[in-house]
C-alpha positions as a printed Julia matrix, in Angstrom:
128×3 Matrix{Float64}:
 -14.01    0.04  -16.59
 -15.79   -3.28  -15.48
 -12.14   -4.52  -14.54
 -11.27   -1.93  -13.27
 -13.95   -1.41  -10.22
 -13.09   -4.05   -8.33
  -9.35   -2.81   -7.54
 -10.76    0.55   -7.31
 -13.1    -1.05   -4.34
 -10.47   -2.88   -2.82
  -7.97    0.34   -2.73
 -10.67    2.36   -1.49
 -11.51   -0.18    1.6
  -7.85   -0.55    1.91
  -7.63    3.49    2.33
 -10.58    3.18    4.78
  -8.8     0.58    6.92
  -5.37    1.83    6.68
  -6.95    4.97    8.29
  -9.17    3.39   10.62
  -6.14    1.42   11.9
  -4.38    4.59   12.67
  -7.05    6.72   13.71
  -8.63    3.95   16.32
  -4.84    2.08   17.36
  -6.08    2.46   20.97
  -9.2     0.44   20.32
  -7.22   -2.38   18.26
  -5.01   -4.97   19.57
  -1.26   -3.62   19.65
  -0.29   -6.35   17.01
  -2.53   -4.74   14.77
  -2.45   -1.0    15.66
   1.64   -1.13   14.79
   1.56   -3.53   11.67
  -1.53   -3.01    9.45
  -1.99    0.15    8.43
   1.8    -0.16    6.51
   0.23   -3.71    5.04
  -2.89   -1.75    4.29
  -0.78    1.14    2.68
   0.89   -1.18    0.51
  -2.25   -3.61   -0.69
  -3.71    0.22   -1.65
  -0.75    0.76   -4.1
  -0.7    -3.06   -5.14
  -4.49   -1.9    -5.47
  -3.77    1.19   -7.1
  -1.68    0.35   -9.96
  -4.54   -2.64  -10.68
  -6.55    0.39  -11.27
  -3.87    1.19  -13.69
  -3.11   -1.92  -15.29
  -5.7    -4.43  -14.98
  -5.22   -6.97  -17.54
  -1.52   -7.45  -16.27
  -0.52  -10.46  -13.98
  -0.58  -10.57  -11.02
   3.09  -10.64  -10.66
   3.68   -6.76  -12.46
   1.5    -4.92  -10.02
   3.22   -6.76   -7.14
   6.77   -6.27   -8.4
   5.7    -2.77   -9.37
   4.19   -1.91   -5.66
   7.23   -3.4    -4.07
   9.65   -1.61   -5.87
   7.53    1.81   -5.39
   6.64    0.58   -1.49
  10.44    0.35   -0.85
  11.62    3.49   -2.81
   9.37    5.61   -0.49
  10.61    3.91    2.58
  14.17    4.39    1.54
  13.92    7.6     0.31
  13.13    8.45    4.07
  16.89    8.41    4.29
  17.12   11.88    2.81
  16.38   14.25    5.02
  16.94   17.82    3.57
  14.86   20.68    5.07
  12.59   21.01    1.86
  11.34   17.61    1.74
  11.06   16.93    5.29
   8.47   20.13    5.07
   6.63   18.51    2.47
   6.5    15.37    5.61
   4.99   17.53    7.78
   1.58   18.07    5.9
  -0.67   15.55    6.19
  -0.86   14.27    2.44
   2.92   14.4     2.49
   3.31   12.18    5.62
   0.5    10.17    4.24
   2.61    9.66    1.04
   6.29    9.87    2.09
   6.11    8.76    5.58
   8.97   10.42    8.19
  11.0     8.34    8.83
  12.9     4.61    7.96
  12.0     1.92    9.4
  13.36   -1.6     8.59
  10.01   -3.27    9.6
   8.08   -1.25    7.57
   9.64   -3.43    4.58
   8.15   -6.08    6.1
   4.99   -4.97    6.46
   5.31   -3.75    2.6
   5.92   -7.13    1.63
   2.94   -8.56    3.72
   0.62   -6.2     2.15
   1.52   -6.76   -0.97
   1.53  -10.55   -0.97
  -1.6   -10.59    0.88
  -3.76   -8.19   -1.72
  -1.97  -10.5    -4.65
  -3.43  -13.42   -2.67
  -6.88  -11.34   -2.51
  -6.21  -10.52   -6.28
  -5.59  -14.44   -7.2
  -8.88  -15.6    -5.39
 -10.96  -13.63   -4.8
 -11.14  -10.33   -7.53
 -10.4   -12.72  -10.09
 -12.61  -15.09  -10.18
 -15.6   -12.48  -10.23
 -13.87  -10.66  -13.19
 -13.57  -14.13  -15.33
């Protein structure tokens, strides 16, 4: 468990941010309001599957986020009545998102690298 807290606090703050990103965009500048809470999102499953795996490198969880980051974006391209109902709750937006957008791989890839960077210099060197 010892290895595991630290990714467990840096999802969580991730979560809080990613939130706080969308529920204050007004109060942010627009760079940020429109970009980081997709970055956040996707340093929270980098984060996440730390949780999971945390004796792997650093490379697995990123490869692993990336592919999972960019099968929920493209599965936004299927839009059949069922799942697009599941979209409309709150965890299911949260989760699935609505809708495809190009940048959002982008940002994916931003969060990702960024939390591996955290990961490599941070985390890491308190964990040994």
């Amino acid at each position: 468990m010892k290895a595991r807290a630290p990714y467990l606090a840096a999802m969580i703050i991730a979560m809080i941010l990613g939130y706080g990103s969308r529920s204050y965009a007004e109060a942010l500048p627009a760079f940020v309001a429109v970009h980081f809470g997709d970055a956040l999102w996707a340093s929270m499953v980098y984060f996440g599957i730390r949780v999971l795996w945390p004796a792997k490198a650093i490379v697995w969880p990123a490869l692993i986020g990336m592919v999972f980051c960019f099968g929920i974006e493209l599965s936004q391209l299927y839009q059949a009545e069922w799942i697009n109902g599941i979209r409309s709750t709150l965890l299911g937006a949260l989760v699935l998102g609505s809708g495809f957008v190009t940048v959002d791989l982008v940002r994916y890839t931003a969060g990702i690298a960024l939390a591996a960077a955290a990961d490599r210099w941070i985390i890491r060197k308190r964990i040994g």
